[in-house]
Coordinates of N, CA, C and O in Angstrom, one line a residue:
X104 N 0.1 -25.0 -30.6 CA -1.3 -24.7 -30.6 C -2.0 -25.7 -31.6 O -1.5 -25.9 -32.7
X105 N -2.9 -26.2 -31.2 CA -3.9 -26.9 -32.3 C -4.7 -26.3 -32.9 O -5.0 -25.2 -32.5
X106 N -5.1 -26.8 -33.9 CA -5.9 -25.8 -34.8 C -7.1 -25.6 -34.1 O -7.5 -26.3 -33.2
X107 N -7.9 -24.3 -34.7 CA -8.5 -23.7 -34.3 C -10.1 -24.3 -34.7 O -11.0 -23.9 -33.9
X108 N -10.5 -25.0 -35.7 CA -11.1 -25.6 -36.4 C -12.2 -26.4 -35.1 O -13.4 -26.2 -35.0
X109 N -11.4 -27.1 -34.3 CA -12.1 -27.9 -33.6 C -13.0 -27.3 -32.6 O -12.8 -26.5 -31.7
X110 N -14.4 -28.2 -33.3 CA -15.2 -27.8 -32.3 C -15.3 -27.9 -30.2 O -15.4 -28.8 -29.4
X111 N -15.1 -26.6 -30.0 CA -15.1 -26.8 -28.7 C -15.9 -26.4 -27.3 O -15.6 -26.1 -26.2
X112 N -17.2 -26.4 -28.2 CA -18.4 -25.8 -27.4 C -19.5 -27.1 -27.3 O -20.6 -27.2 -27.7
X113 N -18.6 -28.2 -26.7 CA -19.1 -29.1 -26.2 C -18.6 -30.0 -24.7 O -17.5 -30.1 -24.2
X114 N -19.7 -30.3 -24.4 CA -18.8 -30.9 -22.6 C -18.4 -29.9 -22.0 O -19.1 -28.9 -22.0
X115 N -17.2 -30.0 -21.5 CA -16.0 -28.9 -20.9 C -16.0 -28.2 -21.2 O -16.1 -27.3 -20.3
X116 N -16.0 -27.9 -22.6 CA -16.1 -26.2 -23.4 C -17.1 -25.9 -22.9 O -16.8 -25.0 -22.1
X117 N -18.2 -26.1 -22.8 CA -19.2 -25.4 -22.2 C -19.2 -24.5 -21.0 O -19.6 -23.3 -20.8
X118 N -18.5 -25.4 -20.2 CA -18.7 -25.2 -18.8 C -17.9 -24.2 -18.6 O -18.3 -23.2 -17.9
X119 N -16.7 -24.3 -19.1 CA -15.6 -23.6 -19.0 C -15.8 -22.0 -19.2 O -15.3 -21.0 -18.6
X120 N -17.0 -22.3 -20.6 CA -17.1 -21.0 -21.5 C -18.4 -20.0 -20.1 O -18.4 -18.8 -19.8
X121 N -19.1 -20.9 -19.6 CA -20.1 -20.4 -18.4 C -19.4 -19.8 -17.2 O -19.9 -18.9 -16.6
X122 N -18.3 -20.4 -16.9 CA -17.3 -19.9 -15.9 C -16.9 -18.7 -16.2 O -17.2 -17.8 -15.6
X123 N -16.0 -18.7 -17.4 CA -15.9 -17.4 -17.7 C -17.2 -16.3 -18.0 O -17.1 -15.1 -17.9
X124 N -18.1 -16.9 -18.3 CA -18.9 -15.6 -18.2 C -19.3 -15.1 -16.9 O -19.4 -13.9 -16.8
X125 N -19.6 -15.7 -16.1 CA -19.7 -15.6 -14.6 C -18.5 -14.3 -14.2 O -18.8 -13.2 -14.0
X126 N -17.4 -14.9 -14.3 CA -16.5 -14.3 -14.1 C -16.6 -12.6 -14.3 O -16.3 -11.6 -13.6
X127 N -17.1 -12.7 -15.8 CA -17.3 -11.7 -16.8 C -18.3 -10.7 -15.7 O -17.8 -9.9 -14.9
X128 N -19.8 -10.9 -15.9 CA -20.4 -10.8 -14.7 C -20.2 -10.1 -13.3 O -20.6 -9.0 -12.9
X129 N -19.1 -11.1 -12.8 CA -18.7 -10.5 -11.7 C -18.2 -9.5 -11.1 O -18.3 -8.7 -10.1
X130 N -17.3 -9.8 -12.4 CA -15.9 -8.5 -11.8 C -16.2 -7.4 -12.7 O -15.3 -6.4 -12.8
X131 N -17.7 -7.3 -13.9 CA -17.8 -6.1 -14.2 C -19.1 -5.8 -12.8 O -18.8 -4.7 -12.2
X132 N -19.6 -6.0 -12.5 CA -20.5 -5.4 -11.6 C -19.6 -5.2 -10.1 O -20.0 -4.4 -9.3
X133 N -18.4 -6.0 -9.9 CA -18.0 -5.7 -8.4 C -16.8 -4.1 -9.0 O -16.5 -3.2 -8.1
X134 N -16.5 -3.9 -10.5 CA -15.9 -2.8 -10.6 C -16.5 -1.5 -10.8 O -16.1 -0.3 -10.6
X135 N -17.7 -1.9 -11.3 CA -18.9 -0.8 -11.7 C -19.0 -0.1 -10.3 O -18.6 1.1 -10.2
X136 N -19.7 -0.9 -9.2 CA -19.8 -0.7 -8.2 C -18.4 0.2 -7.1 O -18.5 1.3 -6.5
X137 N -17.4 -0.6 -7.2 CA -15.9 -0.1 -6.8 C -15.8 1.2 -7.2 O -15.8 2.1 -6.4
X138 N -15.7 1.5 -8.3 CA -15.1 2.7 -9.3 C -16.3 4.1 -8.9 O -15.9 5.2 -8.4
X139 N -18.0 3.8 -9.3 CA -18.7 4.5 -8.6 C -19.2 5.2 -7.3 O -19.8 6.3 -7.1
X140 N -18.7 3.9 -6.4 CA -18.6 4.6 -5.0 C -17.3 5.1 -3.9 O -17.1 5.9 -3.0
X141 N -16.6 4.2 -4.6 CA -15.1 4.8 -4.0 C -13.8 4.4 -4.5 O -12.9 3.7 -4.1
X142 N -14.0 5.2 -5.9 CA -13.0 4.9 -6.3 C -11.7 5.6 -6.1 O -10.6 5.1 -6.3
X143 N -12.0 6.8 -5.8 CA -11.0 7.7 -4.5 C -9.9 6.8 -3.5 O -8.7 7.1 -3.5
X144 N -10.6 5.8 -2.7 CA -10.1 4.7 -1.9 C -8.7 4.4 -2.4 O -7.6 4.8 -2.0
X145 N -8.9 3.7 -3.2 CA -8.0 2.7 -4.1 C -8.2 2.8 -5.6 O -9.1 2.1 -6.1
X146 N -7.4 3.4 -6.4 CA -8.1 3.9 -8.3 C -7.4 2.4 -8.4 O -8.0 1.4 -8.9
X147 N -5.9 2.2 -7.7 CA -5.4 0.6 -8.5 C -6.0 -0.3 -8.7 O -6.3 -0.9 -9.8
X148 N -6.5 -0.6 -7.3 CA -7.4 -1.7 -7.1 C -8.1 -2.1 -8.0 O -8.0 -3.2 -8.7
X149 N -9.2 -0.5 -8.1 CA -10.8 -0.7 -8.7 C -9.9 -0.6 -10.2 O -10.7 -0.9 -11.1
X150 N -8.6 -0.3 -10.7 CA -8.8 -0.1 -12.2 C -8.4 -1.7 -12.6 O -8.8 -2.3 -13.5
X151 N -7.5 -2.1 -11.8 CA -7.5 -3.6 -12.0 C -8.8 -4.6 -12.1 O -8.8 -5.5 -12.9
X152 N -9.9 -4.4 -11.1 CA -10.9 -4.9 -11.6 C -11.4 -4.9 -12.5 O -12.0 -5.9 -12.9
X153 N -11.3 -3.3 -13.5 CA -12.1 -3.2 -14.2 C -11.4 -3.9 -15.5 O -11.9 -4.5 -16.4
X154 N -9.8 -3.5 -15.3 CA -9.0 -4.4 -16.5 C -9.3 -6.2 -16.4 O -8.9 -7.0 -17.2
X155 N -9.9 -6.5 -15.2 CA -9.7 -7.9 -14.9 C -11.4 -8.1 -15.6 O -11.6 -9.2 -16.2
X156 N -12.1 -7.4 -15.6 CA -13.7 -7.2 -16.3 C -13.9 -8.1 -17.6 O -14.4 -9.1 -18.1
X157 N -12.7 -6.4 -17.9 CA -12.5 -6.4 -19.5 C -12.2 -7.6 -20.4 O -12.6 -7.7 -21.6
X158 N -11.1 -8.6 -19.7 CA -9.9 -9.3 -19.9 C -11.1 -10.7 -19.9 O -11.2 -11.2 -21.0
X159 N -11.9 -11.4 -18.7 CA -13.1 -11.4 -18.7 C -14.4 -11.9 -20.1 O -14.7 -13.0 -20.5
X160 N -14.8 -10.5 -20.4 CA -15.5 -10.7 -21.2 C -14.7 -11.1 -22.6 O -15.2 -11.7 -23.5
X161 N -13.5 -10.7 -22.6 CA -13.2 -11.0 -24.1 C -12.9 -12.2 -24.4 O -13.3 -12.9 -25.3
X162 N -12.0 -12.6 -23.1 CA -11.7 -14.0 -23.2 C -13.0 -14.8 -22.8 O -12.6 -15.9 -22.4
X163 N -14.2 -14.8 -22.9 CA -15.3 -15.6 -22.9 C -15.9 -15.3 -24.2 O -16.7 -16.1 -24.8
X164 N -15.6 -14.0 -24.7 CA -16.2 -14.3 -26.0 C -15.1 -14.8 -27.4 O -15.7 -15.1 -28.5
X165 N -14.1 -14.8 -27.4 CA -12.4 -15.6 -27.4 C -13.0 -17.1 -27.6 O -13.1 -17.7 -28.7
X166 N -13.4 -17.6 -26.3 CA -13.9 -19.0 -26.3 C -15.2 -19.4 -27.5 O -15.2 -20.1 -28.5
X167 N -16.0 -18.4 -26.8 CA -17.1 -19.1 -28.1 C -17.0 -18.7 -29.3 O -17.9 -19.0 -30.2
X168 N -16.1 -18.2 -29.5 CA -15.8 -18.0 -31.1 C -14.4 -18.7 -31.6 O -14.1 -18.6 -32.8
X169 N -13.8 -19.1 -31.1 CA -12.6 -20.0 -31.4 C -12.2 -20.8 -32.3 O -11.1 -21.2 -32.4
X170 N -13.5 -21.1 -33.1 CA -12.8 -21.8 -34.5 C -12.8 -20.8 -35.4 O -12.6 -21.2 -36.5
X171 N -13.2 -19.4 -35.2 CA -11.9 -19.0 -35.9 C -10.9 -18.6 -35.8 O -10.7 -18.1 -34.7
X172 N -9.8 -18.7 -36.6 CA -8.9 -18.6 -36.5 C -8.3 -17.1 -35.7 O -7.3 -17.2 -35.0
X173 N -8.9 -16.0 -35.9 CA -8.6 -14.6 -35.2 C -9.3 -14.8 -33.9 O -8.7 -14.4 -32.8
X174 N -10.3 -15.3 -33.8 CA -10.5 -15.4 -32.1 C -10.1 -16.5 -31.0 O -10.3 -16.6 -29.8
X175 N -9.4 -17.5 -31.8 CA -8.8 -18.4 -31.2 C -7.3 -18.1 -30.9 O -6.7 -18.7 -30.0
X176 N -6.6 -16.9 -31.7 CA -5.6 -15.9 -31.2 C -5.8 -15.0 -30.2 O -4.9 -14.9 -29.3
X177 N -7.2 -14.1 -30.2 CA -7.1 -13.4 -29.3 C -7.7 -14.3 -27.8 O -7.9 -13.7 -26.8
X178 N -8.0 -15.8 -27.8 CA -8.2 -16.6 -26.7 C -7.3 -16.7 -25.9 O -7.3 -16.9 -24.7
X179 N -6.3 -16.8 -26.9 CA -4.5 -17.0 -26.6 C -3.8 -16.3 -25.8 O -3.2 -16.5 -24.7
X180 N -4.2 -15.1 -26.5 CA -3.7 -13.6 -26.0 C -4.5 -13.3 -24.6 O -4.0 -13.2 -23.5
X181 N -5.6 -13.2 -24.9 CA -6.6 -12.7 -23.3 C -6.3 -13.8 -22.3 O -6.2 -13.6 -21.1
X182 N -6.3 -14.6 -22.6 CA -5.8 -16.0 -21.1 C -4.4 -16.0 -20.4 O -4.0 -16.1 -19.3
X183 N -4.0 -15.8 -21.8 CA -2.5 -15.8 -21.2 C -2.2 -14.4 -20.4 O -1.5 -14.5 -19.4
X184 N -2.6 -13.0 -20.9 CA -2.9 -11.8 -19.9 C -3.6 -12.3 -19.2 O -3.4 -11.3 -18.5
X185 N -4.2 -12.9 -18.7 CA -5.4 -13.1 -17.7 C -4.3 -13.5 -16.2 O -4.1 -13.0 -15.1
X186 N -3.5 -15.0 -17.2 CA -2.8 -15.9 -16.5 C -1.4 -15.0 -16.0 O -0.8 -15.5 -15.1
X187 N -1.0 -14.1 -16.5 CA 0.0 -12.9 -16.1 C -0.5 -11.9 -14.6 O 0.0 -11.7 -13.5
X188 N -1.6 -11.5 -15.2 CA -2.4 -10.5 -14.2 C -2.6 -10.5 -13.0 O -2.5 -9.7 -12.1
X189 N -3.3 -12.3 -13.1 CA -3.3 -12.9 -11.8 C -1.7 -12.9 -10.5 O -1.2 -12.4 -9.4
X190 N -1.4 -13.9 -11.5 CA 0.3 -14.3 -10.6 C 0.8 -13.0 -10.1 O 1.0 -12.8 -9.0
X191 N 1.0 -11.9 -11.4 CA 1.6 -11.1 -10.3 C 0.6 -9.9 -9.3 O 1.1 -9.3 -8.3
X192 N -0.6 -9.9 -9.7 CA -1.2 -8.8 -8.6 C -1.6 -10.1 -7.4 O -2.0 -9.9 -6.3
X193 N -1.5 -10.7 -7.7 CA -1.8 -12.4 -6.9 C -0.5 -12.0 -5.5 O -0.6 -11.7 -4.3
X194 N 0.9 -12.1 -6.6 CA 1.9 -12.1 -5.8 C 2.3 -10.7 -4.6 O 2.6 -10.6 -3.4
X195 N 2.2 -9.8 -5.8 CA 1.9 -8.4 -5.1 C 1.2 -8.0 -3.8 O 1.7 -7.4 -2.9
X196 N -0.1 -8.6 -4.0 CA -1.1 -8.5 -3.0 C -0.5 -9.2 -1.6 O -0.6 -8.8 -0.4
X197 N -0.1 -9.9 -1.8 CA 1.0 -10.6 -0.5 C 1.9 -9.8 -0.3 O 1.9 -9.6 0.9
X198 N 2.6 -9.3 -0.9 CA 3.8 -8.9 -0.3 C 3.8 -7.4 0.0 O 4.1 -6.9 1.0
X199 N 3.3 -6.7 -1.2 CA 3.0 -4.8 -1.0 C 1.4 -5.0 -0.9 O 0.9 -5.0 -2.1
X200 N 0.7 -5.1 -0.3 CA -0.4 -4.8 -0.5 C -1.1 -3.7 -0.3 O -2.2 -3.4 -0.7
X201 N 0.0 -3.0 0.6 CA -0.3 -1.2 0.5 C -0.4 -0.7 -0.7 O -0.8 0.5 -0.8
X202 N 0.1 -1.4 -1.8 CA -0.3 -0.7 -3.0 C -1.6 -0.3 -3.4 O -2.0 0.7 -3.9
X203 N -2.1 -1.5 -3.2 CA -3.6 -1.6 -3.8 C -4.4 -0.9 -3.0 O -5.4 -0.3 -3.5
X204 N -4.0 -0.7 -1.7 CA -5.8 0.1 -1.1 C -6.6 -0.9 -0.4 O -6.7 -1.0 0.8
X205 N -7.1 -1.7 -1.5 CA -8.7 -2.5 -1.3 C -7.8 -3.9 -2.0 O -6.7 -4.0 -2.5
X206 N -8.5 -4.6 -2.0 CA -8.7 -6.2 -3.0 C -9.1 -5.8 -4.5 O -9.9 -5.0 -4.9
X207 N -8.5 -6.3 -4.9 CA -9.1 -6.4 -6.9 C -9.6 -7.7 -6.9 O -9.7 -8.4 -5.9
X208 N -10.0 -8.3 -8.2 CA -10.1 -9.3 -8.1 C -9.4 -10.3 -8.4 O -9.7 -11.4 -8.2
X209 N -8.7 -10.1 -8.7 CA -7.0 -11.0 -8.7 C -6.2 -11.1 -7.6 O -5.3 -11.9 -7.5
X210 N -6.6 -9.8 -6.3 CA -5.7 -9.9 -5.1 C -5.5 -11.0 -4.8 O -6.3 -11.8 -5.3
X211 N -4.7 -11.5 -4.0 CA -4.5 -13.0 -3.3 C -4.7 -14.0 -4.2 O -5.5 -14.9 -3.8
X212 N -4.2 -14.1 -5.1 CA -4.8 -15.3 -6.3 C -6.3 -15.2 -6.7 O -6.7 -15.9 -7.6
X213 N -7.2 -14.4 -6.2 CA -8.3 -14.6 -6.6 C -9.0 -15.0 -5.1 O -10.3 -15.0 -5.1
X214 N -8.4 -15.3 -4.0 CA -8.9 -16.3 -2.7 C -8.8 -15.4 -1.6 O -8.7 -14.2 -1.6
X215 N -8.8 -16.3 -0.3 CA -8.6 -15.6 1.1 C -7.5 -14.7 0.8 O -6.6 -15.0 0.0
X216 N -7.5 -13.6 1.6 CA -6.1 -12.7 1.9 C -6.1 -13.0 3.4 O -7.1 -13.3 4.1
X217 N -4.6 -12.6 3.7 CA -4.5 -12.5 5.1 C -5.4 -11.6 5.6 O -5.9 -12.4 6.4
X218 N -6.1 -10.6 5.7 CA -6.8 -9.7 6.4 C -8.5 -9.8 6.6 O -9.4 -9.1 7.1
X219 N -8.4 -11.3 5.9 CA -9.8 -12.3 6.1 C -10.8 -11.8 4.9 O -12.0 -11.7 5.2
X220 N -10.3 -11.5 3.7 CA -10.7 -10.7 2.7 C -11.0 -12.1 2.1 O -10.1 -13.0 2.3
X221 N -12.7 -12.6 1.2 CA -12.9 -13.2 0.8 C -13.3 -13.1 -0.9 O -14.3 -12.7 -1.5
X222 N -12.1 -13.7 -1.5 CA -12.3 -13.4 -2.9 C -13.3 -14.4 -3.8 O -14.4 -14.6 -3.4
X223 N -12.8 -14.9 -5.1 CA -13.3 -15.5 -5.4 C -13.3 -17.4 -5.4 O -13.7 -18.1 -6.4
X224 N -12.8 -17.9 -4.4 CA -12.2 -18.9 -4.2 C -11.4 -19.6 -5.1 O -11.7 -20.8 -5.5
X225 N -10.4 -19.0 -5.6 CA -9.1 -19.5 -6.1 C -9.6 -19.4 -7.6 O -8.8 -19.7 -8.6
X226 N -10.8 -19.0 -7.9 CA -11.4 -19.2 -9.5 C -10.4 -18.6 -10.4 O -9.8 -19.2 -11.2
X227 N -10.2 -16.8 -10.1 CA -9.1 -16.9 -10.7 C -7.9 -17.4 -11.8 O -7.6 -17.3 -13.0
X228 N -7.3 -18.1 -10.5 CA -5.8 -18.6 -10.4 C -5.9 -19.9 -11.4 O -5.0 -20.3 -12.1
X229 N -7.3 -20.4 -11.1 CA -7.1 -21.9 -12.0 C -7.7 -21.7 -13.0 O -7.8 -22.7 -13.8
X230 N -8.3 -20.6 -13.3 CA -8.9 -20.5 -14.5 C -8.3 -20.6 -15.6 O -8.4 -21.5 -16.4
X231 N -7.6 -19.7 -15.7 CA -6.7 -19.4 -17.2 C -6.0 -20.7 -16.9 O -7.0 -21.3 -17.3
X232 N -5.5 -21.4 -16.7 CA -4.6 -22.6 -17.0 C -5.7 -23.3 -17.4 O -5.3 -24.0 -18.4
X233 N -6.9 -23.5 -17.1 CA -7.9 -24.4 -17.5 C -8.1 -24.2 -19.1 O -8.3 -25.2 -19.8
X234 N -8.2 -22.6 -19.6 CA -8.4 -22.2 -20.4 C -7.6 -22.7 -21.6 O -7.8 -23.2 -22.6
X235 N -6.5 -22.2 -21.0 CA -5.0 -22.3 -22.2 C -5.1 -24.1 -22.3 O -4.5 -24.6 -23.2
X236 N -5.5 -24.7 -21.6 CA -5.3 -26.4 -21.6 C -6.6 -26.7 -22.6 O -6.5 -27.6 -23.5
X237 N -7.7 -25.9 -22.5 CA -8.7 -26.2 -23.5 C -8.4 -25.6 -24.9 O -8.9 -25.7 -26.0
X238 N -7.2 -24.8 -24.6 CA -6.8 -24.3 -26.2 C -6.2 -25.2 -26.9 O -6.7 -25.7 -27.9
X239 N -4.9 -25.7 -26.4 CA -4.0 -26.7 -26.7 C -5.0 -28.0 -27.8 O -4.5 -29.0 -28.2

């Protein structure tokens, strides 16, 4: 890890940090929505969205606080859950996807599923690696 010191709410960092809030954004209003109207359907799904929300806003606010030292750990921490979450409900969703019910937002990497389900085009999947590379 490099230290934490360095400023990184410039260029890239920016954009990066905007991505994730987007993110943040999204997948709390697509779970708000999920969980309120049918959460009956699918609880996995929608509870994964809302863990994918959560995971989300921290890790965007993780980012813009990063030179300190405690939030440049929990950047660490929330990306790299992020980057776990994905791969396997990513992988899952391919293979059992009778589990889930519905799509989360991590189903299928984040992207198309076979059943022509349109996610968030791969944002997911490449995010957290983007992240943990802006940590480094």
């Amino acid at each position: 890890m490099s230290s934490p010191t360095r400023t990184r709410m410039t260029g890239i960092g920016r954009v990066l940090v905007i991505v994730y809030a987007i993110m943040a954004l999204a997948s709390t209003g697509r779970s708000f929505v999920q969980i309120v109207e049918r959460f009956d359907e699918a609880p996995l799904a929608y509870t994964l969205s809302a863990i994918s929300a959560l995971v989300y806003i921290l890790a965007t606010l993780a980012l813009i606080f990063s030179r300190s030292h405690t939030w440049y750990v929990v950047a660490w921490i929330a990306i790299g859950f992020e980057l776990v979450g994905v791969l396997v409900v990513g992988a899952l969703s391919f293979v059992m996807p009778e589990i889930f019910g519905h799509p989360s937002v991590w189903s299928y990497f984040g992207g198309l599923g076979p059943d022509g389900y349109f996610g968030y085009l791969y944002v997911p999947l490449v995010l957290p690696f983007f992240g943990l590379w802006w940590l480094i």
